[in-house]
CSV table of C-alpha atoms in Angstrom, one decimal:
chain,number,residue,atom,x,y,z
A,1,MET,CA,94.2,-17.4,0.9
A,2,ASN,CA,92.3,-14.4,-0.1
A,3,LYS,CA,89.9,-12.1,1.8
A,4,GLN,CA,86.8,-13.8,0.3
A,5,SER,CA,87.9,-17.3,1.5
A,6,ASP,CA,88.6,-15.7,4.9
A,7,THR,CA,85.1,-14.3,5.1
A,8,ASP,CA,83.6,-17.6,3.9
A,9,LEU,CA,85.5,-19.6,6.4
A,10,LYS,CA,84.5,-17.2,9.2
A,11,THR,CA,80.8,-17.4,8.2
A,12,PHE,CA,81.0,-21.2,8.1
A,13,LEU,CA,82.7,-21.4,11.5
A,14,GLN,CA,80.1,-19.1,13.0
A,15,ARG,CA,77.2,-20.9,11.5
A,16,TYR,CA,78.4,-24.3,12.6
A,17,ARG,CA,80.0,-23.2,15.9
A,18,PRO,CA,80.1,-26.1,18.3
A,19,THR,CA,77.6,-25.5,21.1
A,20,ALA,CA,78.7,-26.4,24.6
A,21,PRO,CA,76.5,-28.8,26.5
A,22,GLU,CA,73.8,-27.2,28.7
A,23,ALA,CA,74.9,-26.2,32.1
A,24,PRO,CA,73.6,-28.5,34.8
A,25,PRO,CA,70.7,-26.9,36.8
A,26,TYR,CA,72.7,-27.0,40.0
A,27,GLU,CA,75.7,-25.1,38.5
A,28,PHE,CA,74.8,-21.8,40.1
A,29,ASN,CA,74.4,-23.3,43.5
A,30,THR,CA,77.7,-25.2,43.1
A,31,ILE,CA,79.5,-22.0,42.1
A,32,MET,CA,78.0,-20.1,45.1
A,33,ALA,CA,79.0,-23.0,47.4
A,34,LYS,CA,82.6,-22.9,46.1
A,35,ILE,CA,82.7,-19.1,46.6
A,36,ASP,CA,81.3,-19.5,50.1
A,37,ALA,CA,83.8,-22.2,51.0
A,38,ASN,CA,86.6,-20.1,49.7
A,39,GLU,CA,85.5,-17.1,51.6
A,40,ARG,CA,85.3,-19.1,54.8
A,41,LYS,CA,88.8,-20.4,54.2
A,42,HIS,CA,90.1,-16.8,53.9
A,43,HIS,CA,88.1,-15.7,56.9
A,44,HIS,CA,89.4,-18.6,58.9
A,45,ARG,CA,93.0,-17.8,57.9
A,46,PHE,CA,92.4,-14.1,58.9
A,47,SER,CA,90.7,-14.9,62.2
A,48,PHE,CA,93.5,-17.3,63.1
A,49,TRP,CA,95.9,-14.3,62.9
A,50,TRP,CA,93.7,-12.1,64.9
A,51,ARG,CA,92.8,-14.7,67.5
A,52,PHE,CA,96.1,-16.4,68.1
A,53,ALA,CA,99.1,-15.3,66.2
A,54,ILE,CA,98.9,-11.5,66.8
A,55,PRO,CA,98.2,-11.7,70.6
A,56,VAL,CA,100.9,-14.3,71.1
A,57,THR,CA,103.4,-12.1,69.2
A,58,VAL,CA,102.4,-9.0,71.3
A,59,ALA,CA,102.7,-11.0,74.5
A,60,ALA,CA,106.1,-12.4,73.5
A,61,SER,CA,107.4,-8.9,72.6
A,62,LEU,CA,106.2,-7.5,75.9
A,63,THR,CA,107.8,-10.3,77.8
A,64,LEU,CA,111.0,-9.9,75.9
A,65,LEU,CA,111.0,-6.1,76.6
A,66,ILE,CA,110.4,-6.6,80.3
A,67,VAL,CA,113.1,-9.3,80.6
A,68,SER,CA,115.7,-7.3,78.7
A,69,ASP,CA,114.9,-4.2,80.8
A,70,PHE,CA,115.3,-6.2,84.0
A,71,HIS,CA,118.5,-7.6,82.7
A,72,ASN,CA,119.7,-4.1,81.9
A,73,LYS,CA,119.0,-2.8,85.3
A,74,GLN,CA,120.7,-5.8,86.8
A,75,THR,CA,123.9,-5.3,84.9
A,76,THR,CA,124.2,-1.6,85.4
A,77,GLN,CA,123.8,-1.8,89.2
A,78,VAL,CA,127.0,-0.7,90.9
A,79,THR,CA,128.0,-2.3,94.2
A,80,SER,CA,129.3,-0.4,97.2
A,81,ALA,CA,132.8,-1.9,96.8
A,82,ASP,CA,132.9,-0.6,93.1
A,83,ASP,CA,131.7,2.8,94.4
A,84,ALA,CA,134.4,3.0,97.0
A,85,ALA,CA,137.1,1.9,94.5
A,86,LEU,CA,136.0,4.5,92.0
A,87,GLU,CA,135.9,7.2,94.6
A,88,SER,CA,139.4,6.4,95.9
A,89,PHE,CA,140.8,6.3,92.3
A,90,MET,CA,139.4,9.7,91.6
A,91,TYR,CA,140.7,11.1,94.9
A,92,GLU,CA,144.2,9.7,94.2
A,93,SER,CA,144.3,10.9,90.6
A,94,TYR,CA,143.2,14.4,91.6
A,95,ALA,CA,145.8,14.5,94.4
A,96,VAL,CA,148.6,13.7,91.9
A,97,VAL,CA,147.5,16.5,89.6
A,98,ASP,CA,147.0,18.9,92.4
A,99,ASN,CA,150.5,18.4,93.8
A,100,GLY,CA,152.2,19.0,90.5
A,101,ASN,CA,153.6,15.5,90.3
A,102,SER,CA,151.6,14.6,87.2
A,103,ASP,CA,153.5,13.1,84.3
A,104,LEU,CA,151.5,15.2,82.1
A,105,ASN,CA,153.5,18.2,80.9
A,106,VAL,CA,150.9,20.5,79.3
A,107,GLY,CA,152.9,23.7,79.9
A,108,ASP,CA,151.6,27.1,79.6
A,109,ASP,CA,150.4,26.9,76.0
A,110,TRP,CA,147.2,25.2,77.0
A,111,LEU,CA,145.8,28.7,77.3
A,112,GLN,CA,146.8,29.5,73.7
A,113,LEU,CA,145.4,26.3,72.5
A,114,ALA,CA,142.1,27.0,74.3
A,115,MET,CA,141.8,30.4,72.6
B,1,MET,CA,80.0,-17.0,26.9
B,2,VAL,CA,82.4,-18.5,29.4
B,3,ARG,CA,81.0,-21.9,28.9
B,4,GLY,CA,81.3,-21.6,25.1
B,5,VAL,CA,84.9,-20.4,25.1
B,6,VAL,CA,86.1,-23.0,27.6
B,7,TYR,CA,84.2,-25.7,25.6
B,8,ASN,CA,85.8,-24.7,22.3
B,9,ILE,CA,89.3,-24.4,23.7
B,10,CYS,CA,89.5,-27.6,25.8
B,11,GLY,CA,86.5,-29.7,25.1
B,12,ALA,CA,83.7,-31.1,27.1
B,13,ASN,CA,85.4,-33.4,29.5
B,14,PRO,CA,85.7,-31.4,32.8
B,15,LEU,CA,83.7,-28.4,31.4
B,16,ASP,CA,81.7,-27.8,34.6
B,17,ASP,CA,84.7,-27.9,36.8
B,18,ILE,CA,86.6,-25.3,34.7
B,19,VAL,CA,83.5,-23.1,34.4
B,20,GLN,CA,83.2,-23.1,38.2
B,21,ASP,CA,86.9,-22.4,38.5
B,22,VAL,CA,86.5,-19.4,36.2
B,23,TRP,CA,83.7,-17.9,38.3
B,24,LEU,CA,85.6,-18.5,41.5
B,25,LYS,CA,88.7,-16.7,40.0
B,26,VAL,CA,86.4,-13.9,38.8
B,27,TRP,CA,85.0,-13.5,42.3
B,28,ASN,CA,88.4,-13.5,43.9
B,29,GLY,CA,89.9,-11.2,41.4
B,30,LEU,CA,87.1,-8.7,41.1
B,31,SER,CA,88.5,-6.5,43.8
B,32,GLN,CA,91.8,-6.4,41.9
B,33,PHE,CA,90.2,-5.6,38.6
B,34,ASN,CA,91.6,-2.2,37.8
B,35,GLY,CA,89.2,-1.2,35.1
B,36,GLN,CA,91.9,-0.5,32.6
B,37,ALA,CA,90.6,-3.3,30.5
B,38,GLN,CA,86.9,-3.8,29.7
B,39,LEU,CA,85.2,-6.2,32.1
B,40,LYS,CA,84.2,-8.4,29.1
B,41,THR,CA,87.8,-8.6,27.9
B,42,TRP,CA,89.0,-9.4,31.5
B,43,LEU,CA,86.4,-12.1,31.8
B,44,TYR,CA,87.5,-13.6,28.5
B,45,ARG,CA,91.1,-13.6,29.7
B,46,VAL,CA,90.2,-15.4,32.9
B,47,ALA,CA,88.2,-18.0,30.9
B,48,VAL,CA,90.9,-18.5,28.3
B,49,ASN,CA,93.7,-18.8,31.0
B,50,ALA,CA,91.6,-21.3,33.0
B,51,ALA,CA,90.9,-23.4,29.9
B,52,LEU,CA,94.6,-23.3,28.8
B,53,ASP,CA,95.8,-24.1,32.3
B,54,HIS,CA,93.6,-27.2,32.4
B,55,TYR,CA,94.6,-28.2,28.9
B,56,ARG,CA,98.3,-28.0,29.8
B,57,ARG,CA,97.8,-29.9,33.0
B,58,ARG,CA,96.0,-32.6,31.1
B,59,LYS,CA,98.8,-32.6,28.6
B,60,LYS,CA,101.4,-33.2,31.3
B,61,THR,CA,99.5,-36.0,33.0
B,62,ASN,CA,97.9,-37.6,30.0
B,63,ARG,CA,99.7,-38.9,26.9
B,64,GLU,CA,96.6,-38.2,24.8
B,65,THR,CA,96.9,-34.5,24.3
B,66,GLU,CA,94.7,-34.2,21.4
B,67,LEU,CA,91.2,-33.0,22.1
B,68,LYS,CA,88.6,-35.7,21.4
B,69,PRO,CA,85.4,-34.3,19.9
B,70,GLU,CA,82.3,-36.1,20.8
B,71,ALA,CA,81.7,-38.9,18.4
B,72,ALA,CA,78.7,-38.4,16.1
B,73,GLY,CA,76.1,-40.9,17.2
B,74,PRO,CA,73.6,-42.6,14.9
B,75,ASP,CA,71.0,-39.9,15.6
B,76,ARG,CA,73.3,-37.2,14.3
B,77,ARG,CA,72.2,-37.4,10.8
B,78,ASP,CA,71.3,-33.8,10.6
B,79,ASN,CA,73.6,-31.7,8.3
B,80,ASP,CA,74.0,-29.0,10.9
B,81,LEU,CA,75.3,-31.5,13.5
B,82,VAL,CA,77.7,-33.1,11.0
B,83,TYR,CA,79.2,-29.6,10.2
B,84,LYS,CA,79.4,-28.8,13.9
B,85,ASP,CA,81.3,-32.0,14.4
B,86,LEU,CA,83.5,-31.0,11.6
B,87,VAL,CA,84.3,-27.6,13.0
B,88,GLN,CA,84.9,-29.2,16.4
B,89,LYS,CA,87.3,-31.7,14.9
B,90,GLY,CA,89.0,-28.9,13.0
B,91,LEU,CA,89.5,-26.8,16.2
B,92,ALA,CA,90.9,-29.9,18.0
B,93,LYS,CA,93.5,-30.3,15.2
B,94,LEU,CA,94.8,-26.7,15.7
B,95,SER,CA,97.6,-25.9,18.1
B,96,GLU,CA,96.7,-24.3,21.4
B,97,LYS,CA,97.6,-20.7,20.3
B,98,HIS,CA,95.9,-21.0,16.9
B,99,ARG,CA,92.7,-22.4,18.5
B,100,VAL,CA,92.5,-19.6,21.0
B,101,VAL,CA,92.7,-16.9,18.3
B,102,VAL,CA,90.1,-18.7,16.1
B,103,VAL,CA,87.7,-19.1,19.0
B,104,LEU,CA,88.0,-15.5,20.1
B,105,SER,CA,88.2,-13.9,16.7
B,106,ASP,CA,86.0,-16.0,14.5
B,107,LEU,CA,83.6,-17.7,16.9
B,108,GLU,CA,83.2,-15.0,19.5
B,109,GLU,CA,83.7,-12.2,17.0
B,110,LEU,CA,85.9,-10.1,19.1
B,111,PRO,CA,88.0,-7.3,17.5
B,112,LEU,CA,91.7,-8.0,17.0
B,113,ARG,CA,92.6,-5.4,19.6
B,114,ASP,CA,90.6,-7.3,22.3
B,115,VAL,CA,92.1,-10.6,21.2
B,116,ALA,CA,95.6,-9.2,21.5
B,117,GLN,CA,94.7,-7.9,25.0
B,118,ILE,CA,93.3,-11.2,26.1
B,119,THR,CA,96.2,-13.2,24.7
B,120,LYS,CA,98.7,-10.6,25.9
B,121,THR,CA,100.3,-10.3,22.4
B,122,SER,CA,100.4,-7.7,19.7
B,123,GLU,CA,97.7,-7.3,17.0
B,124,GLY,CA,100.3,-8.3,14.4
B,125,THR,CA,100.9,-11.6,16.2
B,126,VAL,CA,97.1,-12.2,16.4
B,127,LYS,CA,96.8,-11.5,12.7
B,128,SER,CA,99.6,-13.9,11.8
B,129,ARG,CA,98.3,-16.6,14.1
B,130,LEU,CA,94.8,-16.2,12.7
B,131,HIS,CA,96.1,-16.4,9.1
B,132,TYR,CA,97.9,-19.7,9.8
B,133,ALA,CA,95.0,-21.1,11.8
B,134,ARG,CA,92.5,-20.4,9.0
B,135,GLN,CA,94.9,-22.0,6.5
B,136,GLU,CA,95.1,-25.1,8.7
B,137,MET,CA,91.3,-25.1,9.1
B,138,LEU,CA,90.7,-24.9,5.4
B,139,LYS,CA,93.2,-27.7,4.7
B,140,PHE,CA,91.4,-29.8,7.3
B,141,LEU,CA,88.1,-29.1,5.7
B,142,GLN,CA,89.4,-30.0,2.3
B,143,ARG,CA,90.8,-33.2,3.6
B,144,GLU,CA,87.4,-34.0,4.9
B,145,ASP,CA,86.0,-33.3,1.4
B,146,HIS,CA,84.3,-30.2,2.4
B,147,GLN,CA,84.5,-26.9,0.5
B,148,VAL,CA,83.7,-23.8,2.4
């Protein structure tokens, strides 16, 4: 196949190029209606998120935050009995160290270690 | 232009639907059009892809994959119409890839560079496909007793 036959074929194809049937007169309106419907669908999807999903998510997060905070406060509360037990433990421990009866034998080198 | 490309790639059957689909895709994709390609090239690509998508879908669902050109009616005595039919039949005989390059390069007269961009191939591939497609087209015309 040489260049001349290429050109001839191209000329032939262009000259007798099949022509598409005429567009129907309502085509433009149909396209615009499809675009409009598509836009509405997108808008609807978007507005669903803004109207329902996002507020619900925010409300759920806030509720979760409040509940967890309340739960935290509840668990960290110390009863008076615990308080008394802790106080007596500290008092007894301190008394043991203060009387020199502690099992700990730190010796005098604690000063050297500290320096 | 969109109508012509779609018609020459996948025939007349659901032409209006595909053309509408192309414009809908153009509308939706316009905001993502980055301007690197020419608007015209991009439009061609959308049209070609929509036509091929439809052609492939039809190929899956329908056993008759070959494009059926409109039959020449008794009023189609005019030579021009006979040759147009012949070209349409020739295009229908080509493979999908060959048909696309012939339509874009020979019928739409786009430069090879643009055809390569639209088909997302190299210019070399386009040249090669065009060469084989023209050979097939010539053989078809010869079989139909027509010399170009």
